[in-house]
XYZ file of C-alpha atoms in Angstrom:
275
model
C 181.032 123.225 188.602
C 177.858 122.162 190.323
C 175.922 125.263 188.273
C 172.489 124.247 189.734
C 173.400 125.831 193.624
C 173.989 128.978 191.618
C 169.986 129.302 191.186
C 167.505 131.473 192.979
C 163.660 131.676 193.270
C 162.996 135.357 191.632
C 158.935 135.962 193.283
C 156.340 133.971 193.616
C 155.941 133.592 189.827
C 156.081 129.978 187.716
C 159.887 129.603 187.964
C 161.812 128.535 184.882
C 165.735 127.012 185.689
C 167.730 126.975 182.538
C 170.256 124.683 182.868
C 173.078 122.906 180.768
C 174.333 120.013 183.131
C 174.731 116.367 183.472
C 171.878 115.138 186.427
C 173.303 111.726 187.882
C 175.573 109.095 186.986
C 173.849 106.830 184.393
C 173.835 109.440 181.131
C 175.981 107.983 179.073
C 177.317 111.613 178.657
C 180.352 113.570 179.942
C 179.912 114.910 183.898
C 179.313 119.067 182.385
C 178.614 120.674 185.063
C 177.230 118.035 187.125
C 175.145 118.044 189.774
C 172.044 115.197 191.931
C 168.606 115.196 191.428
C 168.568 116.429 194.878
C 169.861 119.918 193.758
C 167.010 120.851 191.470
C 163.938 118.846 193.324
C 164.862 122.347 196.216
C 161.815 124.557 195.902
C 164.106 127.006 194.461
C 162.372 126.105 190.109
C 159.174 125.259 189.568
C 160.506 124.074 185.948
C 163.806 122.882 185.163
C 164.582 123.475 181.808
C 168.043 120.923 181.041
C 170.677 120.127 178.397
C 173.916 118.758 177.386
C 171.334 115.173 177.180
C 170.403 114.286 173.495
C 167.874 111.641 175.147
C 164.441 112.601 176.048
C 163.799 111.904 180.049
C 161.595 113.016 182.357
C 163.414 112.757 185.861
C 160.347 114.666 187.610
C 156.574 114.495 186.896
C 155.526 116.756 189.527
C 157.147 120.602 191.099
C 160.360 121.098 190.313
C 158.624 119.353 187.021
C 163.446 118.157 185.797
C 163.179 117.504 182.044
C 165.980 116.417 179.312
C 163.708 117.382 176.372
C 166.944 115.921 174.399
C 167.457 117.535 170.725
C 165.060 117.887 167.996
C 167.486 116.043 165.128
C 168.636 113.081 165.483
C 172.410 113.006 164.111
C 173.505 109.850 163.817
C 172.208 105.874 164.764
C 173.273 106.425 168.502
C 170.013 109.136 168.280
C 167.645 107.162 166.914
C 164.636 107.252 167.910
C 161.381 110.866 167.751
C 162.853 114.204 168.248
C 162.199 117.073 169.554
C 160.831 119.187 172.181
C 157.995 120.043 175.308
C 155.259 121.906 174.568
C 155.009 123.011 178.226
C 150.956 124.882 179.798
C 150.843 126.077 183.293
C 147.732 127.236 184.391
C 147.191 130.350 187.410
C 148.162 127.702 190.177
C 150.777 126.289 188.614
C 149.151 122.622 187.178
C 151.241 122.214 184.750
C 150.794 119.911 181.342
C 153.067 118.976 179.303
C 152.606 117.570 175.374
C 155.476 115.849 173.465
C 155.681 117.649 169.768
C 158.204 115.880 167.535
C 160.352 118.340 165.172
C 163.118 115.647 163.375
C 162.769 115.600 159.583
C 164.648 112.324 159.210
C 164.516 110.138 162.362
C 167.253 107.592 163.009
C 166.060 103.921 163.286
C 167.808 100.273 164.363
C 165.825 97.195 163.277
C 166.820 93.554 164.770
C 165.565 90.816 162.219
C 165.837 87.669 163.434
C 166.762 85.235 160.842
C 165.662 81.659 162.813
C 163.105 80.152 160.447
C 163.902 81.534 156.851
C 165.703 78.933 154.446
C 166.649 81.052 151.785
C 168.257 84.231 150.203
C 164.442 85.149 149.560
C 162.800 84.520 152.517
C 165.559 87.012 153.923
C 164.602 89.766 150.931
C 161.023 89.196 152.110
C 161.764 89.387 155.404
C 163.359 92.397 155.177
C 161.328 94.252 152.970
C 158.788 94.009 155.612
C 161.370 95.597 158.482
C 161.162 98.545 156.537
C 157.365 98.551 156.236
C 157.482 97.566 160.195
C 159.918 100.645 160.545
C 158.364 103.156 158.430
C 155.216 102.617 160.519
C 156.787 103.191 163.036
C 158.414 106.586 162.795
C 155.453 107.951 161.770
C 156.053 108.185 157.703
C 159.245 110.120 157.830
C 162.469 109.552 155.755
C 164.574 107.073 157.520
C 168.154 106.463 157.795
C 168.013 102.675 159.315
C 170.537 100.040 160.521
C 169.819 96.669 160.382
C 171.041 94.110 162.274
C 170.523 90.481 161.539
C 170.699 87.614 164.584
C 169.988 84.205 165.496
C 170.363 81.070 164.241
C 169.384 79.105 161.530
C 169.997 77.928 157.915
C 171.198 81.074 156.263
C 174.197 80.892 158.855
C 176.668 80.523 155.737
C 175.367 82.655 153.474
C 175.496 85.044 155.719
C 178.948 84.753 157.543
C 180.390 84.895 153.543
C 182.758 87.589 153.232
C 181.062 89.932 150.010
C 177.248 89.184 151.786
C 176.955 91.699 154.243
C 178.261 94.804 151.211
C 175.806 92.889 148.413
C 173.164 92.996 150.502
C 173.481 96.574 151.592
C 173.623 97.394 147.607
C 170.003 94.644 147.213
C 168.433 97.247 150.224
C 169.661 100.895 148.793
C 167.537 99.505 145.767
C 164.514 98.529 147.841
C 164.019 101.348 150.383
C 164.296 104.255 147.756
C 161.293 102.228 146.009
C 158.984 103.629 149.429
C 158.153 106.558 149.787
C 159.444 108.651 151.962
C 162.397 106.798 151.777
C 164.147 104.215 154.172
C 168.323 104.449 153.750
C 170.347 101.603 155.378
C 173.192 102.831 156.680
C 174.464 99.980 157.368
C 173.997 96.349 158.692
C 175.117 93.724 161.003
C 175.550 90.442 160.332
C 175.531 89.243 164.119
C 174.214 85.278 163.376
C 174.787 81.828 164.522
C 175.232 78.671 163.289
C 171.699 76.378 164.809
C 172.925 75.364 168.023
C 170.682 76.100 170.589
C 172.599 77.812 173.764
C 170.152 76.477 176.529
C 170.660 72.585 175.328
C 174.693 73.336 175.050
C 175.079 75.199 177.987
C 173.950 72.058 179.900
C 177.405 70.240 178.855
C 179.949 70.015 181.635
C 182.569 71.663 180.175
C 184.617 75.366 179.132
C 181.784 76.006 176.439
C 179.370 75.184 178.427
C 180.721 77.042 181.590
C 180.743 80.411 179.380
C 177.339 80.416 177.662
C 176.110 79.612 181.414
C 178.062 82.783 182.786
C 177.272 84.807 179.594
C 173.283 84.388 181.222
C 174.496 85.095 184.140
C 175.729 88.408 183.457
C 173.438 89.061 180.976
C 170.788 88.442 183.560
C 172.576 90.845 185.926
C 170.452 94.233 186.166
C 174.785 95.366 187.815
C 175.882 94.593 184.041
C 176.496 98.225 183.236
C 178.333 98.970 186.795
C 180.449 96.299 186.301
C 181.529 96.980 182.794
C 181.896 100.063 183.273
C 183.912 99.850 186.459
C 186.785 97.546 184.220
C 186.671 100.041 180.772
C 187.066 103.247 184.062
C 190.682 103.632 182.958
C 189.942 103.569 179.296
C 187.042 106.133 179.263
C 188.935 108.547 182.011
C 191.352 109.228 179.171
C 190.194 112.480 177.608
C 191.878 111.587 174.813
C 190.014 108.581 174.610
C 187.135 110.816 175.392
C 186.869 113.061 172.040
C 186.675 109.612 170.034
C 184.411 107.643 171.916
C 181.494 107.674 174.020
C 180.583 105.409 177.006
C 178.285 102.877 176.170
C 175.124 102.670 176.985
C 173.764 99.723 179.345
C 171.729 98.546 175.811
C 174.958 98.480 173.703
C 176.891 97.255 176.878
C 173.878 94.428 176.246
C 174.470 93.777 173.150
C 178.642 93.831 172.348
C 177.853 91.437 175.423
C 176.368 88.884 173.685
C 178.539 89.624 170.486
C 180.548 88.240 172.121
C 178.762 85.117 173.544
C 178.491 84.430 169.466
C 181.892 84.046 168.698
C 182.764 82.138 171.023
C 179.985 79.884 170.612
C 180.330 79.982 166.693
C 184.718 79.532 167.721
C 183.807 76.607 169.625
C 181.707 74.676 168.591
C 182.453 71.598 166.486
C 180.014 72.955 163.773
C 182.117 76.048 163.126
C 181.781 77.463 158.860
C 183.911 74.779 156.948
C-alpha cells in the first residue's frame, strides 16, 4: 500500500513527513509500503524523513528533501561504513542545511588486498598489517569488525589455496588486530586469488576459456548487469520462505559473484590448475 498518498500538508509551516517505506525498486529491500520518488516530490511535504533502508541515501537535495539517514549502528557486514543521522537546520525562509553525524560505536568494514607482487608469507603478513592501519584510519579511529578479501594473482596462489591456510591466517589476524587501539577484529577472510595467468592475454585465445573470459568481461562492463541477473533470479527471491533468510543482492555483490565465478573457471579450466 502506498502510504505516501495519505499525507496532507498542514498550514504554512515546515512540513515533515515521517515514512517507513521502500522508495523505488533498487534498494535491495523488500517492497514495504512501496512508492515512487515522483510520489514524494509532490508539494505536500517539505522534508521526507524515511525509514526501512539501512543505508544513507539522499534522494532529493531540494524542497521537498527526501532522505534515508540509514540506521544508527551497523549490525552486520552488509551494513558497513559510517552509520548515524542527519542534523537538519531550517531557516525562516525554509532554507535547509543538512549535516551528517556518525553515531556508531563499532564500525563494520570490508577491505580488498591484492596479492600481486607479494613473494613470501611474510610479505603477506606485512601487507595485512598495513591494511589494518589503513582500515583504522579510514574508519575514524573506531573499533572495527572487518572482512578481508585476498584477490589477484601471484606466487602465493598455491599457498593461499591450501586447505587450512584461511583459518591459520585468521588466527594470526586476530592476534594482530587486538594489538591495535582501537582494535580491528577480522570476522572472516575470503581467499579469491587465482594462478599467475593474465586474463587479458588469455581471453585473446579462440577457445572455450577465451570465449568465457570475453563474455565475463562483457557482463562486468554492462551497466544493466544487476537488472539482467535479478530478472533471472526473480523466481528465487519471490519466494516468501527464501526472503526470510536471503536478501536480494546489491549490484556490487552481483559483480563480486561474477568475478568469483570467473576466477573459479579460470583456475579449473586452465592447464596450470594446482597440482
